[in-house]
PDB file of C-alpha atoms in Angstrom:
ATOM      1  CA  UNK A1011       8.725   1.493  17.463  1.00  0.00           C
ATOM      2  CA  UNK A1012      11.893  -0.253  17.937  1.00  0.00           C
ATOM      3  CA  UNK A1013      14.609   0.137  15.170  1.00  0.00           C
ATOM      4  CA  UNK A1014      15.114  -2.925  12.989  1.00  0.00           C
ATOM      5  CA  UNK A1015      18.564  -1.774  11.909  1.00  0.00           C
ATOM      6  CA  UNK A1016      20.917   0.805  13.131  1.00  0.00           C
ATOM      7  CA  UNK A1017      21.820   2.349   9.621  1.00  0.00           C
ATOM      8  CA  UNK A1018      19.835   2.978   6.554  1.00  0.00           C
ATOM      9  CA  UNK A1019      20.542   0.946   3.397  1.00  0.00           C
ATOM     10  CA  UNK A1020      19.617   1.410  -0.194  1.00  0.00           C
ATOM     11  CA  UNK A1021      16.651  -0.930   0.289  1.00  0.00           C
ATOM     12  CA  UNK A1022      15.269   1.798   2.512  1.00  0.00           C
ATOM     13  CA  UNK A1023      15.578   4.342  -0.150  1.00  0.00           C
ATOM     14  CA  UNK A1024      13.718   1.940  -2.658  1.00  0.00           C
ATOM     15  CA  UNK A1025      11.093   1.358  -0.065  1.00  0.00           C
ATOM     16  CA  UNK A1026      10.388   4.998   0.749  1.00  0.00           C
ATOM     17  CA  UNK A1027       9.922   5.584  -3.044  1.00  0.00           C
ATOM     18  CA  UNK A1028       7.637   2.361  -3.426  1.00  0.00           C
ATOM     19  CA  UNK A1029       9.895   0.976  -5.850  1.00  0.00           C
ATOM     20  CA  UNK A1030       9.164  -2.666  -5.117  1.00  0.00           C
ATOM     21  CA  UNK A1031       8.518  -4.845  -8.197  1.00  0.00           C
ATOM     22  CA  UNK A1032       6.400  -4.373 -10.376  1.00  0.00           C
ATOM     23  CA  UNK A1033       5.815  -0.734  -9.418  1.00  0.00           C
ATOM     24  CA  UNK A1034       8.850   0.679 -11.018  1.00  0.00           C
ATOM     25  CA  UNK A1035       7.670  -0.699 -14.325  1.00  0.00           C
ATOM     26  CA  UNK A1036       4.309   1.115 -13.916  1.00  0.00           C
ATOM     27  CA  UNK A1037       6.146   4.338 -13.208  1.00  0.00           C
ATOM     28  CA  UNK A1038       8.092   4.113 -16.363  1.00  0.00           C
ATOM     29  CA  UNK A1039       4.902   3.652 -18.389  1.00  0.00           C
ATOM     30  CA  UNK A1040       3.321   6.688 -17.022  1.00  0.00           C
ATOM     31  CA  UNK A1041       6.565   8.622 -17.658  1.00  0.00           C
ATOM     32  CA  UNK A1042       6.614   8.007 -21.285  1.00  0.00           C
ATOM     33  CA  UNK A1043       3.111   7.109 -22.313  1.00  0.00           C
ATOM     34  CA  UNK A1044       2.222  10.638 -23.392  1.00  0.00           C
ATOM     35  CA  UNK A1045       5.285  10.981 -25.698  1.00  0.00           C
ATOM     36  CA  UNK A1046       4.325   7.586 -27.310  1.00  0.00           C
ATOM     37  CA  UNK A1047       0.860   8.422 -27.861  1.00  0.00           C
ATOM     38  CA  UNK A1048       1.807  11.899 -29.399  1.00  0.00           C
ATOM     39  CA  UNK A1049       4.646  10.705 -31.639  1.00  0.00           C
ATOM     40  CA  UNK A1050       4.138   6.938 -32.233  1.00  0.00           C
ATOM     41  CA  UNK A1051       7.690   6.599 -32.655  1.00  0.00           C
ATOM     42  CA  UNK A1052       9.864   4.816 -30.085  1.00  0.00           C
ATOM     43  CA  UNK A1053      13.006   6.457 -31.616  1.00  0.00           C
ATOM     44  CA  UNK A1054      11.967   9.793 -30.330  1.00  0.00           C
ATOM     45  CA  UNK A1055      12.418   8.632 -26.687  1.00  0.00           C
ATOM     46  CA  UNK A1056      16.088   9.747 -26.866  1.00  0.00           C
ATOM     47  CA  UNK A1057      15.107  13.154 -28.004  1.00  0.00           C
ATOM     48  CA  UNK A1058      16.397  15.850 -25.616  1.00  0.00           C
ATOM     49  CA  UNK A1059      12.838  17.153 -24.840  1.00  0.00           C
ATOM     50  CA  UNK A1060      11.690  13.529 -24.312  1.00  0.00           C
ATOM     51  CA  UNK A1061      14.443  12.750 -21.907  1.00  0.00           C
ATOM     52  CA  UNK A1062      13.675  15.913 -19.924  1.00  0.00           C
ATOM     53  CA  UNK A1063      10.096  15.300 -19.810  1.00  0.00           C
ATOM     54  CA  UNK A1064      10.562  11.538 -18.853  1.00  0.00           C
ATOM     55  CA  UNK A1065      13.050  12.417 -16.178  1.00  0.00           C
ATOM     56  CA  UNK A1066      10.507  15.137 -14.775  1.00  0.00           C
ATOM     57  CA  UNK A1067       7.777  12.685 -14.660  1.00  0.00           C
ATOM     58  CA  UNK A1068       9.727  10.062 -12.786  1.00  0.00           C
ATOM     59  CA  UNK A1069      10.814  12.735 -10.270  1.00  0.00           C
ATOM     60  CA  UNK A1070       7.159  14.015  -9.897  1.00  0.00           C
ATOM     61  CA  UNK A1071       6.120  10.267  -9.401  1.00  0.00           C
ATOM     62  CA  UNK A1072       8.615   9.141  -7.000  1.00  0.00           C
ATOM     63  CA  UNK A1073       8.832  12.422  -4.955  1.00  0.00           C
ATOM     64  CA  UNK A1074       5.262  12.362  -4.024  1.00  0.00           C
ATOM     65  CA  UNK A1075       5.495   8.843  -3.229  1.00  0.00           C
ATOM     66  CA  UNK A1076       8.206   9.415  -0.636  1.00  0.00           C
ATOM     67  CA  UNK A1077       6.148  12.282   0.908  1.00  0.00           C
ATOM     68  CA  UNK A1078       3.183   9.913   1.102  1.00  0.00           C
ATOM     69  CA  UNK A1079       5.184   7.180   2.796  1.00  0.00           C
ATOM     70  CA  UNK A1080       6.620   9.733   5.419  1.00  0.00           C
ATOM     71  CA  UNK A1081       3.368  11.309   6.199  1.00  0.00           C
ATOM     72  CA  UNK A1082       1.627   8.072   6.517  1.00  0.00           C
ATOM     73  CA  UNK A1083       4.171   6.689   9.117  1.00  0.00           C
ATOM     74  CA  UNK A1084       1.762   6.791  12.305  1.00  0.00           C
ATOM     75  CA  UNK A1085      -0.707   4.865  10.177  1.00  0.00           C
ATOM     76  CA  UNK A1086       1.503   2.234   8.628  1.00  0.00           C
ATOM     77  CA  UNK A1087       3.181   1.474  12.005  1.00  0.00           C
ATOM     78  CA  UNK A1088      -0.244  -0.056  12.974  1.00  0.00           C
ATOM     79  CA  UNK A1089      -0.603  -2.082   9.806  1.00  0.00           C
ATOM     80  CA  UNK A1090       1.026  -5.592  10.086  1.00  0.00           C
ATOM     81  CA  UNK A1091       1.698  -5.702   6.284  1.00  0.00           C
ATOM     82  CA  UNK A1092       2.890  -2.097   5.935  1.00  0.00           C
ATOM     83  CA  UNK A1093       5.182  -1.822   8.987  1.00  0.00           C
ATOM     84  CA  UNK A1094       8.279  -2.088   6.861  1.00  0.00           C
ATOM     85  CA  UNK A1095       7.387   1.032   5.218  1.00  0.00           C
ATOM     86  CA  UNK A1096       7.424   2.953   8.587  1.00  0.00           C
ATOM     87  CA  UNK A1097      10.522   1.169   9.520  1.00  0.00           C
ATOM     88  CA  UNK A1098      12.301   2.411   6.298  1.00  0.00           C
ATOM     89  CA  UNK A1099      11.221   6.025   7.079  1.00  0.00           C
ATOM     90  CA  UNK A1100      12.622   5.752  10.690  1.00  0.00           C
ATOM     91  CA  UNK A1101      16.023   4.474   9.504  1.00  0.00           C
ATOM     92  CA  UNK A1102      16.340   6.962   6.580  1.00  0.00           C
ATOM     93  CA  UNK A1103      14.996   9.555   8.750  1.00  0.00           C
ATOM     94  CA  UNK A1104      11.447  11.192   8.592  1.00  0.00           C
ATOM     95  CA  UNK A1105      12.800  14.789   7.995  1.00  0.00           C
ATOM     96  CA  UNK A1106      15.515  13.518   5.410  1.00  0.00           C
ATOM     97  CA  UNK A1107      12.709  11.794   3.575  1.00  0.00           C
ATOM     98  CA  UNK A1108      10.501  14.848   3.379  1.00  0.00           C
ATOM     99  CA  UNK A1109      13.506  16.914   2.281  1.00  0.00           C
ATOM    100  CA  UNK A1110      14.338  14.451  -0.334  1.00  0.00           C
ATOM    101  CA  UNK A1111      10.713  14.360  -1.518  1.00  0.00           C
ATOM    102  CA  UNK A1112      10.728  18.167  -1.840  1.00  0.00           C
ATOM    103  CA  UNK A1113      13.996  18.254  -3.849  1.00  0.00           C
ATOM    104  CA  UNK A1114      12.971  15.533  -6.252  1.00  0.00           C
ATOM    105  CA  UNK A1115       9.617  17.472  -6.799  1.00  0.00           C
ATOM    106  CA  UNK A1116      11.549  20.764  -7.357  1.00  0.00           C
ATOM    107  CA  UNK A1117      13.985  18.965  -9.676  1.00  0.00           C
ATOM    108  CA  UNK A1118      11.060  17.680 -11.859  1.00  0.00           C
ATOM    109  CA  UNK A1119       9.725  21.225 -12.040  1.00  0.00           C
ATOM    110  CA  UNK A1120      13.166  22.512 -13.220  1.00  0.00           C
ATOM    111  CA  UNK A1121      13.171  20.037 -15.905  1.00  0.00           C
ATOM    112  CA  UNK A1122       9.881  21.063 -17.252  1.00  0.00           C
ATOM    113  CA  UNK A1123      11.103  24.748 -16.960  1.00  0.00           C
ATOM    114  CA  UNK A1124      14.024  23.831 -19.375  1.00  0.00           C
ATOM    115  CA  UNK A1125      11.539  22.364 -21.825  1.00  0.00           C
ATOM    116  CA  UNK A1126       9.784  25.680 -21.648  1.00  0.00           C
ATOM    117  CA  UNK A1127      12.935  27.841 -22.243  1.00  0.00           C
ATOM    118  CA  UNK A1128      14.457  25.686 -25.007  1.00  0.00           C
ATOM    119  CA  UNK A1129      11.374  24.533 -27.102  1.00  0.00           C
ATOM    120  CA  UNK A1130       8.738  27.289 -25.752  1.00  0.00           C
ATOM    121  CA  UNK A1131       6.523  24.515 -24.624  1.00  0.00           C
ATOM    122  CA  UNK A1132       4.996  25.790 -21.306  1.00  0.00           C
ATOM    123  CA  UNK A1133       2.265  23.269 -20.644  1.00  0.00           C
ATOM    124  CA  UNK A1134       4.629  20.642 -19.191  1.00  0.00           C
ATOM    125  CA  UNK A1135       5.599  23.315 -16.446  1.00  0.00           C
ATOM    126  CA  UNK A1136       1.706  24.043 -15.714  1.00  0.00           C
ATOM    127  CA  UNK A1137       1.145  20.349 -15.493  1.00  0.00           C
ATOM    128  CA  UNK A1138       3.962  19.758 -13.249  1.00  0.00           C
ATOM    129  CA  UNK A1139       2.738  22.373 -10.819  1.00  0.00           C
ATOM    130  CA  UNK A1140      -0.601  20.797 -11.101  1.00  0.00           C
ATOM    131  CA  UNK A1141       0.991  17.378 -10.152  1.00  0.00           C
ATOM    132  CA  UNK A1142       2.485  18.962  -7.004  1.00  0.00           C
ATOM    133  CA  UNK A1143      -0.514  20.967  -5.956  1.00  0.00           C
ATOM    134  CA  UNK A1144      -2.730  17.727  -6.174  1.00  0.00           C
ATOM    135  CA  UNK A1145      -0.207  15.601  -4.204  1.00  0.00           C
ATOM    136  CA  UNK A1146       0.082  18.351  -1.548  1.00  0.00           C
ATOM    137  CA  UNK A1147      -3.643  18.451  -1.300  1.00  0.00           C
ATOM    138  CA  UNK A1148      -3.701  14.716  -1.105  1.00  0.00           C
ATOM    139  CA  UNK A1149      -1.117  14.229   1.455  1.00  0.00           C
ATOM    140  CA  UNK A1150      -0.719  17.519   3.797  1.00  0.00           C
ATOM    141  CA  UNK A1151      -2.749  19.087   6.385  1.00  0.00           C
ATOM    142  CA  UNK A1152      -4.923  21.042   6.763  1.00  0.00           C
ATOM    143  CA  UNK A1153      -6.530  19.751   3.407  1.00  0.00           C
ATOM    144  CA  UNK A1154      -5.069  16.135   3.481  1.00  0.00           C
ATOM    145  CA  UNK A1155      -7.757  14.805   1.005  1.00  0.00           C
ATOM    146  CA  UNK A1156      -6.643  11.242   1.783  1.00  0.00           C
ATOM    147  CA  UNK A1157      -8.724  11.487   4.753  1.00  0.00           C
ATOM    148  CA  UNK A1158     -11.751  12.688   3.113  1.00  0.00           C
ATOM    149  CA  UNK A1159     -13.462   9.675   1.392  1.00  0.00           C
ATOM    150  CA  UNK A1160     -13.721   9.582  -2.362  1.00  0.00           C
ATOM    151  CA  UNK A1161     -12.240  13.154  -2.876  1.00  0.00           C
ATOM    152  CA  UNK A1162      -8.998  11.634  -1.832  1.00  0.00           C
ATOM    153  CA  UNK A1163      -9.102   8.817  -4.221  1.00  0.00           C
ATOM    154  CA  UNK A1164      -9.934  11.074  -7.109  1.00  0.00           C
ATOM    155  CA  UNK A1165      -7.208  13.464  -6.377  1.00  0.00           C
ATOM    156  CA  UNK A1166      -4.585  10.688  -6.118  1.00  0.00           C
ATOM    157  CA  UNK A1167      -5.884   9.034  -9.044  1.00  0.00           C
ATOM    158  CA  UNK A1168      -5.896  12.106 -11.257  1.00  0.00           C
ATOM    159  CA  UNK A1169      -2.342  13.219  -9.896  1.00  0.00           C
ATOM    160  CA  UNK A1170      -1.016   9.739 -10.889  1.00  0.00           C
ATOM    161  CA  UNK A1171      -2.061  10.230 -14.518  1.00  0.00           C
ATOM    162  CA  UNK A1172      -1.151  13.901 -15.052  1.00  0.00           C
ATOM    163  CA  UNK A1173       2.309  12.600 -16.157  1.00  0.00           C
ATOM    164  CA  UNK A1174       0.546  11.093 -19.171  1.00  0.00           C
ATOM    165  CA  UNK A1175      -0.403  14.749 -20.208  1.00  0.00           C
ATOM    166  CA  UNK A1176       2.930  16.364 -19.244  1.00  0.00           C
ATOM    167  CA  UNK A1177       4.698  13.969 -21.797  1.00  0.00           C
ATOM    168  CA  UNK A1178       2.095  14.556 -24.405  1.00  0.00           C
ATOM    169  CA  UNK A1179       2.471  18.281 -24.256  1.00  0.00           C
ATOM    170  CA  UNK A1180       6.201  18.194 -24.146  1.00  0.00           C
ATOM    171  CA  UNK A1181       6.018  17.105 -27.766  1.00  0.00           C
ATOM    172  CA  UNK A1182       4.147  20.265 -28.786  1.00  0.00           C
ATOM    173  CA  UNK A1183       1.366  18.084 -29.937  1.00  0.00           C
ATOM    174  CA  UNK A1184      -2.416  18.853 -29.367  1.00  0.00           C
ATOM    175  CA  UNK A1185      -4.780  16.468 -27.924  1.00  0.00           C
ATOM    176  CA  UNK A1186      -7.784  15.491 -30.066  1.00  0.00           C
ATOM    177  CA  UNK A1187     -11.062  13.980 -28.849  1.00  0.00           C
ATOM    178  CA  UNK A1188      -9.764  10.501 -29.070  1.00  0.00           C
ATOM    179  CA  UNK A1189      -6.640  11.251 -26.947  1.00  0.00           C
ATOM    180  CA  UNK A1190      -8.908  13.010 -24.262  1.00  0.00           C
ATOM    181  CA  UNK A1191     -11.026   9.818 -24.141  1.00  0.00           C
ATOM    182  CA  UNK A1192      -7.671   7.843 -23.613  1.00  0.00           C
ATOM    183  CA  UNK A1193      -6.700  10.301 -20.899  1.00  0.00           C
ATOM    184  CA  UNK A1194      -9.991  10.116 -19.288  1.00  0.00           C
ATOM    185  CA  UNK A1195     -10.014   6.397 -19.374  1.00  0.00           C
ATOM    186  CA  UNK A1196      -6.602   5.895 -17.742  1.00  0.00           C
ATOM    187  CA  UNK A1197      -7.607   8.441 -15.100  1.00  0.00           C
ATOM    188  CA  UNK A1198     -10.734   6.792 -14.053  1.00  0.00           C
ATOM    189  CA  UNK A1199      -8.982   3.467 -14.066  1.00  0.00           C
ATOM    190  CA  UNK A1200      -6.205   5.035 -11.759  1.00  0.00           C
ATOM    191  CA  UNK A1201      -9.038   6.381  -9.418  1.00  0.00           C
ATOM    192  CA  UNK A1202     -10.662   2.765  -9.307  1.00  0.00           C
ATOM    193  CA  UNK A1203      -7.301   1.478  -8.388  1.00  0.00           C
ATOM    194  CA  UNK A1204      -6.621   3.925  -5.526  1.00  0.00           C
ATOM    195  CA  UNK A1205      -9.854   2.841  -3.892  1.00  0.00           C
ATOM    196  CA  UNK A1206      -9.125  -0.960  -4.473  1.00  0.00           C
ATOM    197  CA  UNK A1207      -5.438  -0.512  -3.203  1.00  0.00           C
ATOM    198  CA  UNK A1208      -6.570   1.255   0.164  1.00  0.00           C
ATOM    199  CA  UNK A1209      -9.078  -1.732   1.157  1.00  0.00           C
ATOM    200  CA  UNK A1210      -6.725  -3.713   3.281  1.00  0.00           C
ATOM    201  CA  UNK A1211      -5.652  -0.430   5.162  1.00  0.00           C
ATOM    202  CA  UNK A1212      -9.132  -0.062   6.679  1.00  0.00           C
ATOM    203  CA  UNK A1213      -8.435  -0.691  10.282  1.00  0.00           C
ATOM    204  CA  UNK A1214      -5.087   1.086  10.449  1.00  0.00           C
ATOM    205  CA  UNK A1215      -6.706   4.129   8.642  1.00  0.00           C
ATOM    206  CA  UNK A1216      -9.861   4.051  10.851  1.00  0.00           C
ATOM    207  CA  UNK A1217      -7.464   4.033  13.949  1.00  0.00           C
ATOM    208  CA  UNK A1218      -5.646   7.173  12.849  1.00  0.00           C
ATOM    209  CA  UNK A1219      -8.600   9.244  11.406  1.00  0.00           C
ATOM    210  CA  UNK A1220      -7.988   8.581   7.639  1.00  0.00           C
ATOM    211  CA  UNK A1221     -11.656   8.205   6.256  1.00  0.00           C
ATOM    212  CA  UNK A1222     -10.899   6.373   2.999  1.00  0.00           C
ATOM    213  CA  UNK A1223     -13.701   4.849   1.125  1.00  0.00           C
ATOM    214  CA  UNK A1224     -13.186   1.663   2.769  1.00  0.00           C
ATOM    215  CA  UNK A1225     -13.633   3.143   6.259  1.00  0.00           C
ATOM    216  CA  UNK A1226     -16.541   5.099   5.371  1.00  0.00           C
ATOM    217  CA  UNK A1227     -18.553   2.586   3.188  1.00  0.00           C
ATOM    218  CA  UNK A1228     -16.962  -0.740   4.328  1.00  0.00           C
ATOM    219  CA  UNK A1229     -14.563  -2.812   2.294  1.00  0.00           C
ATOM    220  CA  UNK A1230     -17.206  -4.526   0.066  1.00  0.00           C
ATOM    221  CA  UNK A1231     -18.940  -1.166  -0.487  1.00  0.00           C
ATOM    222  CA  UNK A1232     -15.494   0.419  -1.637  1.00  0.00           C
ATOM    223  CA  UNK A1233     -14.636  -2.570  -3.763  1.00  0.00           C
ATOM    224  CA  UNK A1234     -17.924  -2.446  -5.575  1.00  0.00           C
ATOM    225  CA  UNK A1235     -17.433   1.224  -6.231  1.00  0.00           C
ATOM    226  CA  UNK A1236     -13.944   0.305  -7.451  1.00  0.00           C
ATOM    227  CA  UNK A1237     -15.294  -2.174  -9.808  1.00  0.00           C
ATOM    228  CA  UNK A1238     -17.810   0.338 -11.292  1.00  0.00           C
ATOM    229  CA  UNK A1239     -15.027   2.902 -11.935  1.00  0.00           C
ATOM    230  CA  UNK A1240     -12.826   0.238 -13.426  1.00  0.00           C
ATOM    231  CA  UNK A1241     -15.741  -0.726 -15.961  1.00  0.00           C
ATOM    232  CA  UNK A1242     -16.145   2.930 -16.710  1.00  0.00           C
ATOM    233  CA  UNK A1243     -12.455   3.433 -17.161  1.00  0.00           C
ATOM    234  CA  UNK A1244     -12.253   0.516 -19.598  1.00  0.00           C
ATOM    235  CA  UNK A1245     -15.370   1.983 -21.538  1.00  0.00           C
ATOM    236  CA  UNK A1246     -13.577   5.381 -22.034  1.00  0.00           C
ATOM    237  CA  UNK A1247     -10.070   3.907 -22.648  1.00  0.00           C
ATOM    238  CA  UNK A1248     -11.590   1.481 -25.211  1.00  0.00           C
ATOM    239  CA  UNK A1249     -13.365   4.331 -27.061  1.00  0.00           C
ATOM    240  CA  UNK A1250     -10.223   6.291 -27.184  1.00  0.00           C
ATOM    241  CA  UNK A1251      -7.984   3.643 -28.361  1.00  0.00           C
ATOM    242  CA  UNK A1252     -10.533   2.324 -30.851  1.00  0.00           C
ATOM    243  CA  UNK A1253     -10.997   5.954 -32.448  1.00  0.00           C
ATOM    244  CA  UNK A1254      -7.315   6.490 -32.716  1.00  0.00           C
ATOM    245  CA  UNK A1255      -6.007   3.059 -33.563  1.00  0.00           C
ATOM    246  CA  UNK A1256      -8.852   0.804 -34.497  1.00  0.00           C
ATOM    247  CA  UNK A1257     -10.598  -2.246 -32.991  1.00  0.00           C
ATOM    248  CA  UNK A1258      -7.603  -4.631 -32.897  1.00  0.00           C
ATOM    249  CA  UNK A1259      -5.156  -2.185 -31.293  1.00  0.00           C
ATOM    250  CA  UNK A1260      -7.910  -1.190 -28.833  1.00  0.00           C
ATOM    251  CA  UNK A1261      -8.371  -4.819 -27.671  1.00  0.00           C
ATOM    252  CA  UNK A1262      -4.459  -5.092 -27.378  1.00  0.00           C
ATOM    253  CA  UNK A1263      -4.285  -2.037 -25.330  1.00  0.00           C
ATOM    254  CA  UNK A1264      -7.152  -2.966 -23.049  1.00  0.00           C
ATOM    255  CA  UNK A1265      -6.349  -6.710 -22.563  1.00  0.00           C
ATOM    256  CA  UNK A1266      -4.227  -6.381 -19.305  1.00  0.00           C
ATOM    257  CA  UNK A1267      -6.740  -3.950 -17.732  1.00  0.00           C
ATOM    258  CA  UNK A1268      -9.720  -6.382 -18.600  1.00  0.00           C
ATOM    259  CA  UNK A1269      -7.720  -9.071 -16.816  1.00  0.00           C
ATOM    260  CA  UNK A1270      -7.262  -6.841 -13.838  1.00  0.00           C
ATOM    261  CA  UNK A1271     -10.983  -6.075 -13.822  1.00  0.00           C
ATOM    262  CA  UNK A1272     -11.807  -9.576 -13.967  1.00  0.00           C
ATOM    263  CA  UNK A1273      -9.734 -10.332 -10.910  1.00  0.00           C
ATOM    264  CA  UNK A1274     -10.956  -7.410  -8.788  1.00  0.00           C
ATOM    265  CA  UNK A1275     -14.402  -8.480  -9.712  1.00  0.00           C
ATOM    266  CA  UNK A1276     -13.706 -11.964  -8.429  1.00  0.00           C
ATOM    267  CA  UNK A1277     -12.518 -10.381  -5.041  1.00  0.00           C
ATOM    268  CA  UNK A1278     -15.875  -8.602  -4.672  1.00  0.00           C
ATOM    269  CA  UNK A1279     -17.774 -11.675  -3.794  1.00  0.00           C
ATOM    270  CA  UNK A1280     -15.161 -12.736  -1.205  1.00  0.00           C
ATOM    271  CA  UNK A1281     -15.271  -9.220   0.117  1.00  0.00           C
ATOM    272  CA  UNK A1282     -19.077  -9.528   0.792  1.00  0.00           C
ATOM    273  CA  UNK A1283     -18.341 -12.607   2.749  1.00  0.00           C
ATOM    274  CA  UNK A1284     -15.877 -10.813   4.881  1.00  0.00           C
ATOM    275  CA  UNK A1285     -12.761 -11.910   3.049  1.00  0.00           C
ATOM    276  CA  UNK A1286     -11.424  -8.758   1.394  1.00  0.00           C
ATOM    277  CA  UNK A1287      -7.949  -8.897  -0.474  1.00  0.00           C
ATOM    278  CA  UNK A1288      -4.800  -8.436   1.682  1.00  0.00           C
ATOM    279  CA  UNK A1289      -2.123  -6.058   0.789  1.00  0.00           C
ATOM    280  CA  UNK A1290       0.715  -8.522   0.099  1.00  0.00           C
ATOM    281  CA  UNK A1291      -1.316 -10.654  -2.277  1.00  0.00           C
ATOM    282  CA  UNK A1292      -2.485  -7.472  -4.167  1.00  0.00           C
ATOM    283  CA  UNK A1293       1.022  -6.380  -4.628  1.00  0.00           C
ATOM    284  CA  UNK A1294       2.445  -9.635  -5.636  1.00  0.00           C
ATOM    285  CA  UNK A1295      -0.270 -11.209  -7.437  1.00  0.00           C
ATOM    286  CA  UNK A1296      -2.840  -8.814  -8.585  1.00  0.00           C
ATOM    287  CA  UNK A1297      -0.842  -5.634  -9.323  1.00  0.00           C
ATOM    288  CA  UNK A1298       1.361  -7.501 -11.943  1.00  0.00           C
ATOM    289  CA  UNK A1299      -1.927  -7.587 -14.035  1.00  0.00           C
ATOM    290  CA  UNK A1300      -1.977  -3.867 -13.849  1.00  0.00           C
ATOM    291  CA  UNK A1301       1.443  -3.728 -14.883  1.00  0.00           C
ATOM    292  CA  UNK A1302       0.803  -5.905 -17.917  1.00  0.00           C
ATOM    293  CA  UNK A1303      -1.884  -3.551 -18.854  1.00  0.00           C
ATOM    294  CA  UNK A1304       0.258  -0.516 -18.637  1.00  0.00           C
ATOM    295  CA  UNK A1305       3.082  -2.100 -20.745  1.00  0.00           C
ATOM    296  CA  UNK A1306       0.552  -3.284 -23.275  1.00  0.00           C
ATOM    297  CA  UNK A1307      -0.583   0.338 -23.467  1.00  0.00           C
ATOM    298  CA  UNK A1308       2.732   1.418 -23.805  1.00  0.00           C
ATOM    299  CA  UNK A1309       3.318  -1.120 -26.819  1.00  0.00           C
ATOM    300  CA  UNK A1310       0.356   0.398 -28.388  1.00  0.00           C
ATOM    301  CA  UNK A1311       1.319   3.963 -28.035  1.00  0.00           C
ATOM    302  CA  UNK A1312       4.570   3.468 -29.767  1.00  0.00           C
ATOM    303  CA  UNK A1313       3.697   0.810 -32.440  1.00  0.00           C
ATOM    304  CA  UNK A1314       0.087   1.059 -33.301  1.00  0.00           C
TER     305      UNK A1314
END
């Protein structure tokens, strides 16, 4: 692959961490959700334990994303819409990207270790280790669940939502049944989105032996499964929010994700006709609906 630029830039740093808009807004929501659901007090986000857990979560989100981009370089270089990811890794340096990802994940673990020592709350450390284990299982050989169909989608979807639990347990609070339903809901939604997100990558994934659901079951089949998971996630999330906050707040918390589900459902018919969604349109036009859903959930967590 020819070099596009001789030197790296700050844009490459953003790209290897998947920090293109609107994704950073999503990451921030995942980092603070748990604290909000546990305390329902936005002023508490400046508590030392909250700052440490939020920082840990952000590092445990962007670090594995850099790992993923570095390891997916052989696949992305064959994808017309994702060659820019491979280019950023090439300029930044693949080894430097992997080292940076490892350093970020270790720093996240150290932040949760501080929460344990200072406040005797050790669950965040356990969950941080679980995030890293899940991301390594998803990305790294010989396991590399990313190439193993639905198992990869399940693992990445779960790992993406574990920061919710990390933040929640950092407060010292215990989860009741409604909060478990809420966590289950956002996790199932995340798994569905993971399947949806990989649909445009089918050709590049197949060429490099990455057997995602779209490769194994076709783009329309994978999108249909994603729709079923999104519907199930909406039911679980709605049940949890209704049980904890009541019907009106549940409707507010669900609104963005219902809009996203409706959009994906519309894509299902076109995928059946051989016109699946493309990566650029998904990032710029559809993913902002997810972001609106995450922001509304954060609003519900802190103000309901």
